[in-house]
Short mmCIF file of C-alpha atoms in Angstrom, two decimals:
data_model
loop_
_atom_site.label_atom_id
_atom_site.label_comp_id
_atom_site.label_asym_id
_atom_site.label_seq_id
_atom_site.Cartn_x
_atom_site.Cartn_y
_atom_site.Cartn_z
CA GLN A 1108 9.02 -12.60 -10.28
CA LYS A 1109 9.29 -9.71 -7.88
CA GLU A 1110 8.15 -6.42 -9.27
CA VAL A 1111 9.61 -4.01 -6.71
CA GLU A 1112 12.51 -4.67 -4.38
CA GLN A 1113 13.80 -2.59 -1.51
CA ASN A 1114 16.86 -2.83 0.68
CA SER A 1115 15.46 -4.94 3.45
CA GLY A 1116 16.96 -3.11 6.38
CA PRO A 1117 16.39 -2.41 9.12
CA LEU A 1118 18.23 0.84 8.72
CA SER A 1119 19.39 2.74 11.77
CA VAL A 1120 20.81 6.27 11.66
CA PRO A 1121 21.56 8.90 14.29
CA GLU A 1122 19.51 12.05 14.56
CA GLY A 1123 20.66 14.65 12.07
CA ALA A 1124 22.13 12.15 9.61
CA ILE A 1125 21.00 11.43 6.06
CA ALA A 1126 18.94 8.28 5.65
CA SER A 1127 19.07 6.67 2.22
CA LEU A 1128 16.37 4.25 1.13
CA ASN A 1129 16.65 2.36 -2.14
CA CYS A 1130 14.28 0.61 -4.48
CA THR A 1131 14.60 -1.21 -7.81
CA TYR A 1132 11.82 -2.28 -10.13
CA SER A 1133 11.58 -4.83 -12.90
CA ASP A 1134 9.22 -3.29 -15.46
CA ARG A 1135 11.25 -0.98 -17.66
CA GLY A 1136 8.08 0.71 -18.84
CA SER A 1137 7.07 1.86 -15.37
CA GLN A 1138 5.95 5.44 -15.35
CA SER A 1139 5.15 6.56 -11.83
CA PHE A 1140 7.00 6.06 -8.59
CA PHE A 1141 5.97 6.70 -5.03
CA TRP A 1142 7.19 6.57 -1.48
CA TYR A 1143 4.79 5.79 1.34
CA ARG A 1144 5.55 6.06 5.03
CA GLN A 1145 3.96 3.70 7.53
CA TYR A 1146 4.25 4.26 11.24
CA SER A 1147 3.95 1.23 13.48
CA GLY A 1148 0.31 0.26 13.88
CA LYS A 1149 -0.82 2.82 11.31
CA SER A 1150 -1.74 2.80 7.63
CA PRO A 1151 0.61 3.89 4.84
CA GLU A 1152 0.54 7.52 3.74
CA LEU A 1153 1.98 9.03 0.58
CA ILE A 1154 4.99 11.28 1.15
CA MET A 1155 6.63 11.60 -2.28
CA SER A 1156 5.87 10.97 -5.93
CA ILE A 1157 8.23 11.23 -8.90
CA TYR A 1158 7.60 10.73 -12.59
CA SER A 1159 10.72 11.85 -14.47
CA ASN A 1160 14.42 11.22 -14.17
CA GLY A 1161 16.31 13.33 -11.69
CA ASP A 1162 15.66 14.66 -8.23
CA LYS A 1163 12.54 15.97 -6.61
CA GLU A 1164 12.81 17.77 -3.31
CA ASP A 1165 10.14 18.40 -0.70
CA GLY A 1166 11.44 19.80 2.55
CA ARG A 1167 13.85 17.31 4.08
CA PHE A 1168 12.85 14.61 1.57
CA THR A 1169 14.41 14.07 -1.85
CA ALA A 1170 13.26 11.42 -4.28
CA GLN A 1171 15.68 10.37 -7.00
CA LEU A 1172 14.73 8.47 -10.14
CA ASN A 1173 16.96 6.80 -12.69
CA LYS A 1174 14.85 4.97 -15.25
CA ALA A 1175 17.85 3.64 -17.17
CA SER A 1176 18.99 1.83 -14.04
CA GLN A 1177 15.41 1.11 -12.92
CA TYR A 1178 16.20 2.64 -9.59
CA VAL A 1179 14.42 5.02 -7.28
CA SER A 1180 15.61 6.28 -3.93
CA LEU A 1181 14.48 8.43 -1.05
CA LEU A 1182 16.88 10.59 0.92
CA ILE A 1183 15.87 12.01 4.26
CA ARG A 1184 18.12 14.85 5.38
CA ASP A 1185 18.51 15.92 9.00
CA SER A 1186 16.73 12.74 10.11
CA GLN A 1187 14.53 13.05 13.16
CA PRO A 1188 13.28 10.39 15.58
CA SER A 1189 9.81 11.15 14.21
CA ASP A 1190 10.99 9.78 10.85
CA SER A 1191 11.24 6.32 12.38
CA ALA A 1192 8.84 4.25 10.33
CA THR A 1193 8.66 1.72 7.54
CA TYR A 1194 9.06 3.22 4.07
CA LEU A 1195 7.33 1.54 1.16
CA CYS A 1196 8.31 2.02 -2.45
CA ALA A 1197 5.46 1.72 -4.95
CA VAL A 1198 5.40 1.65 -8.73
CA ASN A 1199 2.61 2.07 -11.26
CA ASN A 1200 3.58 -0.31 -14.06
CA ARG A 1201 2.97 0.19 -17.70
CA GLY A 1202 -0.08 -1.73 -18.75
CA SER A 1203 -1.43 -2.15 -15.27
CA THR A 1204 -5.01 -1.35 -14.53
CA LEU A 1205 -5.33 2.31 -13.80
CA GLY A 1206 -4.49 3.03 -10.21
CA ARG A 1207 -2.93 -0.30 -9.38
CA LEU A 1208 0.40 0.01 -7.56
CA TYR A 1209 3.05 -2.60 -6.91
CA PHE A 1210 4.65 -2.27 -3.50
CA GLY A 1211 8.04 -3.30 -2.21
CA ARG A 1212 8.24 -5.06 1.12
CA GLY A 1213 9.39 -1.92 2.88
CA THR A 1214 12.48 -0.72 4.73
CA GLN A 1215 12.24 -0.11 8.44
CA LEU A 1216 14.06 3.04 9.49
CA THR A 1217 15.02 3.89 13.04
CA VAL A 1218 16.43 7.32 13.89
CA TRP A 1219 18.04 7.35 17.31
CA PRO A 1220 18.57 10.50 19.36
CA ASP B 1010 -11.14 15.53 5.14
CA VAL B 1011 -10.86 12.37 3.11
CA LYS B 1012 -11.84 9.20 4.83
CA VAL B 1013 -11.74 5.47 4.32
CA THR B 1014 -13.50 3.62 7.09
CA GLN B 1015 -13.14 -0.04 7.86
CA SER B 1016 -15.91 -1.48 9.94
CA SER B 1017 -13.87 -3.47 12.42
CA ARG B 1018 -10.41 -2.80 13.81
CA TYR B 1019 -10.03 -6.16 15.50
CA LEU B 1020 -11.79 -9.44 14.83
CA VAL B 1021 -11.35 -12.93 16.22
CA LYS B 1022 -13.00 -15.74 14.29
CA ARG B 1023 -12.91 -19.50 14.28
CA THR B 1024 -11.77 -21.73 11.46
CA GLY B 1025 -14.55 -22.28 8.97
CA GLU B 1026 -16.52 -19.16 9.84
CA LYS B 1027 -17.64 -16.75 7.15
CA VAL B 1028 -16.08 -13.35 7.64
CA PHE B 1029 -17.12 -9.99 6.21
CA LEU B 1030 -14.82 -7.00 6.17
CA GLU B 1031 -16.49 -3.78 5.19
CA CYS B 1032 -14.92 -0.65 3.76
CA VAL B 1033 -16.56 2.67 2.99
CA GLN B 1034 -14.99 5.75 1.39
CA ASP B 1035 -16.50 9.20 1.22
CA MET B 1036 -14.34 10.66 -1.58
CA ASP B 1037 -16.31 9.43 -4.59
CA HIS B 1038 -13.29 7.42 -5.73
CA GLU B 1039 -13.69 4.94 -8.54
CA ASN B 1040 -10.95 2.55 -7.47
CA MET B 1041 -11.03 0.48 -4.32
CA PHE B 1042 -8.56 -2.12 -3.14
CA TRP B 1043 -8.12 -4.81 -0.52
CA TYR B 1044 -4.62 -5.63 0.66
CA ARG B 1045 -3.28 -7.86 3.32
CA GLN B 1046 -0.09 -7.04 5.15
CA ASP B 1047 2.09 -9.60 6.87
CA PRO B 1048 5.52 -9.15 8.48
CA GLY B 1049 8.27 -9.67 5.95
CA LEU B 1050 5.83 -9.96 3.05
CA GLY B 1051 4.71 -6.37 2.69
CA LEU B 1052 1.43 -5.32 1.11
CA ARG B 1053 -0.15 -7.92 -1.13
CA LEU B 1054 -3.15 -7.13 -3.29
CA ILE B 1055 -6.12 -9.44 -2.88
CA TYR B 1056 -8.77 -7.85 -5.09
CA PHE B 1057 -9.56 -4.48 -6.55
CA SER B 1058 -12.47 -2.78 -8.20
CA TYR B 1059 -12.57 0.17 -10.59
CA ASP B 1060 -16.33 0.49 -10.82
CA VAL B 1061 -19.55 -0.68 -9.23
CA LYS B 1062 -20.05 -4.40 -9.71
CA MET B 1063 -16.62 -4.70 -11.31
CA LYS B 1064 -13.81 -6.63 -9.68
CA GLU B 1065 -10.42 -7.93 -10.62
CA LYS B 1066 -8.18 -10.43 -8.94
CA GLY B 1067 -4.98 -9.23 -7.40
CA ASP B 1068 -1.99 -11.38 -6.56
CA ILE B 1069 -3.52 -13.55 -3.82
CA PRO B 1070 -7.28 -13.92 -4.42
CA GLU B 1071 -7.56 -17.55 -3.33
CA GLY B 1072 -9.89 -17.97 -0.38
CA TYR B 1073 -11.40 -14.50 -0.79
CA SER B 1074 -14.23 -12.88 -2.67
CA VAL B 1075 -15.43 -9.28 -2.89
CA SER B 1076 -18.57 -7.31 -3.44
CA ARG B 1077 -19.08 -3.80 -4.71
CA GLU B 1078 -22.75 -2.99 -4.97
CA LYS B 1079 -22.30 0.75 -4.38
CA LYS B 1080 -19.49 3.05 -5.39
CA GLU B 1081 -18.56 3.95 -1.84
CA ARG B 1082 -18.55 0.43 -0.39
CA PHE B 1083 -16.20 -2.49 -1.03
CA SER B 1084 -16.53 -5.66 0.99
CA LEU B 1085 -14.06 -8.49 1.42
CA ILE B 1086 -15.47 -11.91 2.18
CA LEU B 1087 -13.72 -14.93 3.57
CA GLU B 1088 -16.09 -17.78 2.76
CA SER B 1089 -14.48 -20.21 5.19
CA ALA B 1090 -11.79 -18.62 7.31
CA SER B 1091 -8.54 -20.47 7.84
CA THR B 1092 -5.66 -19.85 10.21
CA ASN B 1093 -3.40 -18.74 7.36
CA GLN B 1094 -5.75 -15.84 6.78
CA THR B 1095 -4.77 -14.32 10.09
CA SER B 1096 -3.43 -10.95 9.01
CA MET B 1097 -3.88 -7.20 8.85
CA TYR B 1098 -6.31 -6.25 6.10
CA LEU B 1099 -6.11 -2.80 4.58
CA CYS B 1100 -8.70 -1.19 2.35
CA ALA B 1101 -7.72 1.68 0.08
CA SER B 1102 -9.30 3.90 -2.53
CA SER B 1103 -8.05 6.18 -5.28
CA LEU B 1104 -9.18 8.26 -8.21
CA ILE B 1105 -9.13 6.53 -11.57
CA VAL B 1106 -6.77 9.11 -13.07
CA ALA B 1107 -3.55 7.37 -13.99
CA ASN B 1108 -0.31 8.23 -12.31
CA THR B 1109 -1.71 9.93 -9.27
CA GLY B 1110 -0.48 7.09 -7.11
CA GLU B 1111 -2.23 8.36 -4.06
CA LEU B 1112 -3.99 5.58 -2.29
CA PHE B 1113 -6.02 6.54 0.74
CA PHE B 1114 -5.93 3.76 3.28
CA GLY B 1115 -8.31 2.83 6.02
CA GLU B 1116 -6.99 2.13 9.50
CA GLY B 1117 -6.90 -1.59 8.93
CA SER B 1118 -8.69 -4.63 10.29
CA ARG B 1119 -6.62 -7.10 12.24
CA LEU B 1120 -8.13 -10.53 11.83
CA THR B 1121 -7.18 -13.50 13.97
CA VAL B 1122 -8.48 -16.92 12.95
CA LEU B 1123 -8.29 -19.54 15.67
#
């Protein structure tokens, strides 16, 4: 049973557009939700975390969480070519060993000039 | 600056060889993890450790073992490498505080088994 699923992509948007990345999770008791960005040939890096329902904004990035629907998303406004990367959704499930995250398979985003 | 260092960026081994992948972190983190990453399959957890000499199996432990003799070092061992273990291996560490979610990754070790 898959724990975390993401829209598989690839997703391609023009520069300046809004990129929308989606993620669903299976454990209703999940408490913490994260978005990692991974550039080609590089390691993942944390860009957003969200713990309660609603929106959380950080610059051009907005994370949205809806626990009732078991859904978390990442919006990237005014997308730039430098945003081209694979975005990984990660969830810290209830009952999991402290610090263990479950990752989705990632969505590859390309922003074209 | 926080740092997770993996000993080898690229390795080429032959089937049946014993392979050691070393990982060292300088952040005094309790948790350490080994993942493998394959196209289309994402990050899959092999083993993790939340304390010295402690280890727990992840989702795909078969064919692997680990060692954590010191807090800063976590080693992944392939007792007898096989071609299906050709992959990118990522080490990560984190604090034990729940809900931080921030894993610090090493640069990865790309292993090819011939």
